[in-house]
C-alpha atoms as an extended CHARMM CRD file, in Angstrom:
* protein
*
       190  EXT
         1         1  VAL       CA             47.9820000000      273.5240000000      222.7690000000  PROA      1               0.0000000000
         2         2  VAL       CA             51.3120000000      272.8490000000      224.3630000000  PROA      2               0.0000000000
         3         3  TRP       CA             52.8660000000      271.4990000000      221.1510000000  PROA      3               0.0000000000
         4         4  LYS       CA             51.5940000000      274.3710000000      219.0740000000  PROA      4               0.0000000000
         5         5  SER       CA             54.3300000000      276.8780000000      220.5870000000  PROA      5               0.0000000000
         6         6  ALA       CA             57.0430000000      274.0790000000      221.1280000000  PROA      6               0.0000000000
         7         7  GLY       CA             58.1680000000      274.8850000000      217.5030000000  PROA      7               0.0000000000
         8         8  PHE       CA             59.1490000000      278.4090000000      218.2140000000  PROA      8               0.0000000000
         9         9  SER       CA             60.5830000000      277.9320000000      221.8640000000  PROA      9               0.0000000000
        10        10  MET       CA             62.9230000000      275.5250000000      220.1310000000  PROA      10              0.0000000000
        11        11  VAL       CA             64.0230000000      278.1310000000      217.6040000000  PROA      11              0.0000000000
        12        12  ILE       CA             64.2280000000      280.3530000000      220.5200000000  PROA      12              0.0000000000
        13        13  LEU       CA             66.2820000000      278.0590000000      222.5380000000  PROA      13              0.0000000000
        14        14  LEU       CA             68.4270000000      276.9320000000      219.3800000000  PROA      14              0.0000000000
        15        15  THR       CA             69.2700000000      280.5780000000      218.6340000000  PROA      15              0.0000000000
        16        16  GLY       CA             70.2610000000      281.4120000000      222.3300000000  PROA      16              0.0000000000
        17        17  LEU       CA             72.6890000000      278.5320000000      222.1150000000  PROA      17              0.0000000000
        18        18  GLN       CA             74.4870000000      279.2290000000      219.1120000000  PROA      18              0.0000000000
        19        19  SER       CA             74.6380000000      283.0560000000      220.3540000000  PROA      19              0.0000000000
        20        20  VAL       CA             76.4720000000      281.9090000000      223.7820000000  PROA      20              0.0000000000
        21        21  PRO       CA             79.3470000000      279.9630000000      222.0930000000  PROA      21              0.0000000000
        22        22  ASN       CA             80.1830000000      283.2100000000      219.7110000000  PROA      22              0.0000000000
        23        23  GLU       CA             80.2720000000      285.7650000000      222.4710000000  PROA      23              0.0000000000
        24        24  LEU       CA             82.4050000000      282.9460000000      224.8140000000  PROA      24              0.0000000000
        25        25  ILE       CA             84.7910000000      282.6320000000      221.3970000000  PROA      25              0.0000000000
        26        26  GLU       CA             85.0680000000      286.4010000000      221.3370000000  PROA      26              0.0000000000
        27        27  ALA       CA             85.6330000000      286.4760000000      224.7760000000  PROA      27              0.0000000000
        28        28  ALA       CA             88.3890000000      283.9780000000      225.3610000000  PROA      28              0.0000000000
        29        29  LYS       CA             90.1450000000      285.2140000000      222.2340000000  PROA      29              0.0000000000
        30        30  LYS       CA             90.0510000000      288.9860000000      223.5990000000  PROA      30              0.0000000000
        31        31  ARG       CA             91.1170000000      288.1580000000      227.2130000000  PROA      31              0.0000000000
        32        32  LEU       CA             94.0830000000      286.0210000000      225.5820000000  PROA      32              0.0000000000
        33        33  LEU       CA             95.2200000000      288.7730000000      223.3830000000  PROA      33              0.0000000000
        34        34  SER       CA             94.9940000000      291.4510000000      225.6450000000  PROA      34              0.0000000000
        35        35  ALA       CA             96.4320000000      289.4590000000      228.8460000000  PROA      35              0.0000000000
        36        36  PRO       CA             99.2460000000      291.8770000000      230.3120000000  PROA      36              0.0000000000
        37        37  ASP       CA            103.0290000000      290.7580000000      229.3410000000  PROA      37              0.0000000000
        38        38  LYS       CA            103.7680000000      289.7230000000      232.7440000000  PROA      38              0.0000000000
        39        39  ALA       CA            100.6310000000      287.2880000000      233.1850000000  PROA      39              0.0000000000
        40        40  LEU       CA            101.9580000000      285.5160000000      230.0880000000  PROA      40              0.0000000000
        41        41  ARG       CA            105.2480000000      285.3190000000      231.2000000000  PROA      41              0.0000000000
        42        42  ASP       CA            104.7320000000      282.1330000000      233.5820000000  PROA      42              0.0000000000
        43        43  VAL       CA            102.2380000000      280.5750000000      231.2150000000  PROA      43              0.0000000000
        44        44  ARG       CA            103.6460000000      277.5500000000      229.2740000000  PROA      44              0.0000000000
        45        45  ARG       CA            103.4770000000      277.0210000000      225.9820000000  PROA      45              0.0000000000
        46        46  GLU       CA            100.6390000000      274.2930000000      226.5100000000  PROA      46              0.0000000000
        47        47  HSD       CA             98.1380000000      276.1470000000      227.8770000000  PROA      47              0.0000000000
        48        48  ILE       CA             98.4470000000      278.6580000000      225.3410000000  PROA      48              0.0000000000
        49        49  GLU       CA             97.6940000000      275.7180000000      222.8410000000  PROA      49              0.0000000000
        50        50  ALA       CA             94.8200000000      274.4820000000      225.2330000000  PROA      50              0.0000000000
        51        51  ILE       CA             93.1070000000      278.0790000000      225.2050000000  PROA      51              0.0000000000
        52        52  ILE       CA             93.6340000000      277.5490000000      221.4590000000  PROA      52              0.0000000000
        53        53  LYS       CA             92.0520000000      274.3350000000      221.2310000000  PROA      53              0.0000000000
        54        54  ALA       CA             89.1770000000      275.2430000000      223.5330000000  PROA      54              0.0000000000
        55        55  VAL       CA             88.3970000000      278.3420000000      221.3640000000  PROA      55              0.0000000000
        56        56  ASP       CA             88.2840000000      275.7100000000      218.0020000000  PROA      56              0.0000000000
        57        57  LEU       CA             86.1050000000      273.0120000000      220.2070000000  PROA      57              0.0000000000
        58        58  LEU       CA             83.8480000000      276.1760000000      220.6140000000  PROA      58              0.0000000000
        59        59  SER       CA             83.8560000000      277.1290000000      217.1150000000  PROA      59              0.0000000000
        60        60  ARG       CA             82.5450000000      273.8630000000      216.0070000000  PROA      60              0.0000000000
        61        61  ARG       CA             79.1830000000      274.6060000000      217.1750000000  PROA      61              0.0000000000
        62        62  ILE       CA             78.7730000000      277.4910000000      214.8240000000  PROA      62              0.0000000000
        63        63  LEU       CA             81.2670000000      277.9680000000      212.0770000000  PROA      63              0.0000000000
        64        64  GLU       CA             81.9330000000      275.8570000000      209.0420000000  PROA      64              0.0000000000
        65        65  ARG       CA             84.8900000000      274.0110000000      209.0080000000  PROA      65              0.0000000000
        66        66  ALA       CA             86.9310000000      276.2640000000      206.4690000000  PROA      66              0.0000000000
        67        67  GLU       CA             86.0450000000      279.4030000000      208.0680000000  PROA      67              0.0000000000
        68        68  ARG       CA             86.7220000000      278.1730000000      212.0710000000  PROA      68              0.0000000000
        69        69  GLU       CA             90.0950000000      276.6670000000      210.6720000000  PROA      69              0.0000000000
        70        70  LYS       CA             91.0500000000      280.0700000000      208.9770000000  PROA      70              0.0000000000
        71        71  ASP       CA             89.8600000000      282.1580000000      212.3130000000  PROA      71              0.0000000000
        72        72  ASN       CA             92.2230000000      279.2360000000      214.2120000000  PROA      72              0.0000000000
        73        73  GLU       CA             95.1560000000      280.3510000000      211.9850000000  PROA      73              0.0000000000
        74        74  ILE       CA             94.6590000000      283.9980000000      212.3590000000  PROA      74              0.0000000000
        75        75  LEU       CA             94.3650000000      283.4430000000      216.2600000000  PROA      75              0.0000000000
        76        76  LYS       CA             97.4850000000      281.5220000000      216.2450000000  PROA      76              0.0000000000
        77        77  LEU       CA             99.2700000000      284.5050000000      214.0330000000  PROA      77              0.0000000000
        78        78  GLU       CA             97.9170000000      287.2470000000      216.9490000000  PROA      78              0.0000000000
        79        79  VAL       CA             99.2460000000      284.8480000000      219.6170000000  PROA      79              0.0000000000
        80        80  ALA       CA            102.8560000000      284.5720000000      217.9490000000  PROA      80              0.0000000000
        81        81  ARG       CA            102.6740000000      288.5630000000      217.4520000000  PROA      81              0.0000000000
        82        82  LEU       CA            101.7570000000      289.0290000000      220.9890000000  PROA      82              0.0000000000
        83        83  CYS       CA            104.5750000000      286.7490000000      222.1610000000  PROA      83              0.0000000000
        84        84  LEU       CA            107.2120000000      288.4270000000      219.8950000000  PROA      84              0.0000000000
        85        85  ASN       CA            106.0600000000      291.9520000000      221.2760000000  PROA      85              0.0000000000
        86        86  SER       CA            106.6170000000      290.4330000000      224.4260000000  PROA      86              0.0000000000
        87        87  SER       CA            109.4760000000      291.7890000000      227.0120000000  PROA      87              0.0000000000
        88        88  PHE       CA            110.4730000000      288.8260000000      227.9870000000  PROA      88              0.0000000000
        89        89  MET       CA            113.0540000000      286.4360000000      225.5970000000  PROA      89              0.0000000000
        90        90  GLU       CA            111.5910000000      283.2910000000      226.2920000000  PROA      90              0.0000000000
        91        91  ARG       CA            108.0890000000      284.6290000000      224.9340000000  PROA      91              0.0000000000
        92        92  ARG       CA            109.8700000000      286.4130000000      222.1060000000  PROA      92              0.0000000000
        93        93  ILE       CA            111.3020000000      283.0740000000      221.0200000000  PROA      93              0.0000000000
        94        94  GLN       CA            108.3470000000      281.3860000000      221.3640000000  PROA      94              0.0000000000
        95        95  GLY       CA            106.5410000000      283.7590000000      219.0270000000  PROA      95              0.0000000000
        96        96  ILE       CA            109.0340000000      283.6350000000      216.2950000000  PROA      96              0.0000000000
        97        97  ARG       CA            108.9740000000      279.5450000000      216.6960000000  PROA      97              0.0000000000
        98        98  ASP       CA            105.2610000000      279.8770000000      216.3510000000  PROA      98              0.0000000000
        99        99  LEU       CA            105.3600000000      281.9490000000      213.1390000000  PROA      99              0.0000000000
       100       100  ASN       CA            107.9570000000      279.9770000000      211.9250000000  PROA      100             0.0000000000
       101       101  LEU       CA            105.8420000000      276.7410000000      212.2380000000  PROA      101             0.0000000000
       102       102  ILE       CA            102.9830000000      278.5860000000      210.6120000000  PROA      102             0.0000000000
       103       103  ILE       CA            104.8370000000      279.6380000000      207.4300000000  PROA      103             0.0000000000
       104       104  ARG       CA            106.4650000000      276.0040000000      207.4460000000  PROA      104             0.0000000000
       105       105  HSD       CA            103.1930000000      274.4300000000      207.4670000000  PROA      105             0.0000000000
       106       106  ASN       CA            101.7020000000      276.9290000000      204.7890000000  PROA      106             0.0000000000
       107       107  ARG       CA            104.4120000000      275.8030000000      202.3100000000  PROA      107             0.0000000000
       108       108  ILE       CA            104.3100000000      272.3240000000      203.0350000000  PROA      108             0.0000000000
       109       109  TYR       CA            100.7260000000      271.6210000000      203.3590000000  PROA      109             0.0000000000
       110       110  GLY       CA             99.2450000000      274.5000000000      201.6190000000  PROA      110             0.0000000000
       111       111  GLY       CA             97.7250000000      276.1030000000      204.3560000000  PROA      111             0.0000000000
       112       112  ARG       CA             95.0530000000      278.4220000000      204.7490000000  PROA      112             0.0000000000
       113       113  PHE       CA             96.7580000000      281.5560000000      203.8350000000  PROA      113             0.0000000000
       114       114  THR       CA             98.6250000000      282.8360000000      200.7230000000  PROA      114             0.0000000000
       115       115  GLY       CA            102.3660000000      283.5920000000      201.3190000000  PROA      115             0.0000000000
       116       116  LYS       CA            101.4670000000      287.2050000000      200.0560000000  PROA      116             0.0000000000
       117       117  PHE       CA             98.7900000000      287.0310000000      202.7800000000  PROA      117             0.0000000000
       118       118  LEU       CA            101.2240000000      286.0290000000      205.6500000000  PROA      118             0.0000000000
       119       119  VAL       CA            103.8980000000      288.9180000000      204.4070000000  PROA      119             0.0000000000
       120       120  GLU       CA            101.0300000000      291.4630000000      204.2100000000  PROA      120             0.0000000000
       121       121  TRP       CA            100.3640000000      290.4930000000      207.9050000000  PROA      121             0.0000000000
       122       122  MET       CA            103.4580000000      290.7040000000      209.1650000000  PROA      122             0.0000000000
       123       123  GLN       CA            104.2320000000      293.9840000000      207.6660000000  PROA      123             0.0000000000
       124       124  GLY       CA            100.6730000000      295.3500000000      209.0970000000  PROA      124             0.0000000000
       125       125  HSD       CA            101.3950000000      293.9830000000      212.3480000000  PROA      125             0.0000000000
       126       126  GLY       CA            104.8150000000      295.3100000000      212.3510000000  PROA      126             0.0000000000
       127       127  VAL       CA            106.7090000000      291.9470000000      212.7880000000  PROA      127             0.0000000000
       128       128  PHE       CA            109.7120000000      292.8310000000      210.7230000000  PROA      128             0.0000000000
       129       129  ASP       CA            110.2190000000      295.9200000000      212.9860000000  PROA      129             0.0000000000
       130       130  VAL       CA            110.5430000000      293.1890000000      215.7150000000  PROA      130             0.0000000000
       131       131  LEU       CA            112.6670000000      291.4460000000      213.8260000000  PROA      131             0.0000000000
       132       132  PHE       CA            114.9150000000      293.4420000000      211.8240000000  PROA      132             0.0000000000
       133       133  ASP       CA            115.3590000000      296.5780000000      213.8640000000  PROA      133             0.0000000000
       134       134  HSD       CA            118.4110000000      296.5260000000      215.6960000000  PROA      134             0.0000000000
       135       135  LYS       CA            117.0790000000      298.1640000000      218.6700000000  PROA      135             0.0000000000
       136       136  LYS       CA            114.3290000000      295.7110000000      219.2450000000  PROA      136             0.0000000000
       137       137  THR       CA            115.6060000000      292.4250000000      217.9080000000  PROA      137             0.0000000000
       138       138  HSD       CA            117.8730000000      290.0200000000      219.6230000000  PROA      138             0.0000000000
       139       139  LEU       CA            120.2750000000      287.7960000000      218.4210000000  PROA      139             0.0000000000
       140       140  GLN       CA            118.2240000000      284.3270000000      219.3700000000  PROA      140             0.0000000000
       141       141  LEU       CA            115.2500000000      286.4260000000      216.8690000000  PROA      141             0.0000000000
       142       142  VAL       CA            117.4480000000      286.9910000000      214.2840000000  PROA      142             0.0000000000
       143       143  GLN       CA            119.0140000000      283.3320000000      214.2470000000  PROA      143             0.0000000000
       144       144  ARG       CA            115.5600000000      282.1670000000      213.8590000000  PROA      144             0.0000000000
       145       145  SER       CA            114.2200000000      284.4000000000      211.1670000000  PROA      145             0.0000000000
       146       146  ASP       CA            115.2850000000      282.3770000000      208.1840000000  PROA      146             0.0000000000
       147       147  GLU       CA            111.8940000000      281.0540000000      207.4170000000  PROA      147             0.0000000000
       148       148  ILE       CA            110.4530000000      284.5440000000      207.2170000000  PROA      148             0.0000000000
       149       149  LEU       CA            113.4460000000      285.5470000000      204.7440000000  PROA      149             0.0000000000
       150       150  LYS       CA            112.6950000000      281.9700000000      202.4980000000  PROA      150             0.0000000000
       151       151  LEU       CA            108.8310000000      283.0530000000      202.2990000000  PROA      151             0.0000000000
       152       152  LEU       CA            109.6490000000      286.5960000000      201.2860000000  PROA      152             0.0000000000
       153       153  LEU       CA            112.0320000000      285.4180000000      198.8200000000  PROA      153             0.0000000000
       154       154  SER       CA            109.7430000000      282.5790000000      197.4130000000  PROA      154             0.0000000000
       155       155  GLU       CA            106.9960000000      284.9350000000      197.1240000000  PROA      155             0.0000000000
       156       156  ASP       CA            109.1950000000      287.7040000000      195.4360000000  PROA      156             0.0000000000
       157       157  LEU       CA            108.0360000000      290.0410000000      197.9440000000  PROA      157             0.0000000000
       158       158  LEU       CA            111.6040000000      291.1560000000      199.3330000000  PROA      158             0.0000000000
       159       159  ASP       CA            111.2100000000      295.0260000000      198.5320000000  PROA      159             0.0000000000
       160       160  GLU       CA            114.2640000000      297.2570000000      198.6900000000  PROA      160             0.0000000000
       161       161  GLY       CA            112.6190000000      298.5200000000      202.4260000000  PROA      161             0.0000000000
       162       162  LEU       CA            112.7550000000      295.3360000000      203.9430000000  PROA      162             0.0000000000
       163       163  LEU       CA            116.0660000000      294.0860000000      202.3850000000  PROA      163             0.0000000000
       164       164  GLN       CA            117.6520000000      297.7900000000      203.8580000000  PROA      164             0.0000000000
       165       165  GLN       CA            116.0050000000      296.7980000000      207.2620000000  PROA      165             0.0000000000
       166       166  PHE       CA            117.4230000000      293.4210000000      207.2390000000  PROA      166             0.0000000000
       167       167  TRP       CA            120.9670000000      294.1160000000      205.5750000000  PROA      167             0.0000000000
       168       168  SER       CA            121.3460000000      297.2460000000      208.5370000000  PROA      168             0.0000000000
       169       169  LEU       CA            121.5610000000      294.5970000000      210.8200000000  PROA      169             0.0000000000
       170       170  THR       CA            125.1110000000      293.8810000000      209.5570000000  PROA      170             0.0000000000
       171       171  LYS       CA            126.3010000000      296.9720000000      211.1630000000  PROA      171             0.0000000000
       172       172  THR       CA            125.8130000000      295.7110000000      214.1790000000  PROA      172             0.0000000000
       173       173  ASP       CA            127.1510000000      293.0230000000      216.3480000000  PROA      173             0.0000000000
       174       174  LEU       CA            124.3110000000      290.5390000000      214.5790000000  PROA      174             0.0000000000
       175       175  ARG       CA            126.3840000000      290.6110000000      211.0930000000  PROA      175             0.0000000000
       176       176  LEU       CA            127.5870000000      287.1430000000      211.2200000000  PROA      176             0.0000000000
       177       177  GLU       CA            124.1520000000      285.7290000000      212.0380000000  PROA      177             0.0000000000
       178       178  VAL       CA            122.5960000000      287.6570000000      208.8510000000  PROA      178             0.0000000000
       179       179  TYR       CA            125.3860000000      286.5790000000      206.5790000000  PROA      179             0.0000000000
       180       180  LYS       CA            124.6130000000      283.0540000000      207.9190000000  PROA      180             0.0000000000
       181       181  ILE       CA            120.9590000000      283.6140000000      207.1580000000  PROA      181             0.0000000000
       182       182  ILE       CA            121.6930000000      284.9620000000      203.6380000000  PROA      182             0.0000000000
       183       183  SER       CA            123.9290000000      281.7190000000      203.0370000000  PROA      183             0.0000000000
       184       184  ASP       CA            120.9880000000      279.5680000000      204.1150000000  PROA      184             0.0000000000
       185       185  CYS       CA            118.4250000000      281.2030000000      202.0840000000  PROA      185             0.0000000000
       186       186  SER       CA            120.8190000000      281.5900000000      198.9140000000  PROA      186             0.0000000000
       187       187  MET       CA            118.8260000000      278.6620000000      197.0210000000  PROA      187             0.0000000000
       188       188  SER       CA            115.8910000000      280.9210000000      197.4060000000  PROA      188             0.0000000000
       189       189  PHE       CA            117.2780000000      283.7510000000      195.3480000000  PROA      189             0.0000000000
       190       190  ARG       CA            115.9490000000      283.8920000000      191.9530000000  PROA      190             0.0000000000
């Protein structure tokens, strides 16, 4: 008699176990992405990577590999955006480094996203405004934006508005950096 209901109990137990990680994963992502700027100031890169790795490990229990890897890459993009929008320069530099790493990885290894997706994601999340607006950017961010310009050029997505926004930096003390990036990217021009 006990064994008759064991199958049903096992299904309920397994369903419960599978729903816990999903809630835990979403909570971890939300906590990381909504952390106040000051709280992230002293968090080392290794700690953020450990959180992303923990989310990935939990995701292994409930998601297929392709979906898990895509979610993990989106989380990395979101963390890069969070860092780019920080008021602390060290975090902002980490954000552009992470973004460049994602772009480079995508280009070399054929990552999860198309170049078009990455450009649209950056537009939708205000990345170009942070990097190419002279009131929001910084020398060290502009110096590291060459991968983004190469992506725009290789995907033929450097529209007039983005070009004007980038070129407007030549009217500031960042002009030499802009010229250097254009020179470095000149092989990507069509």
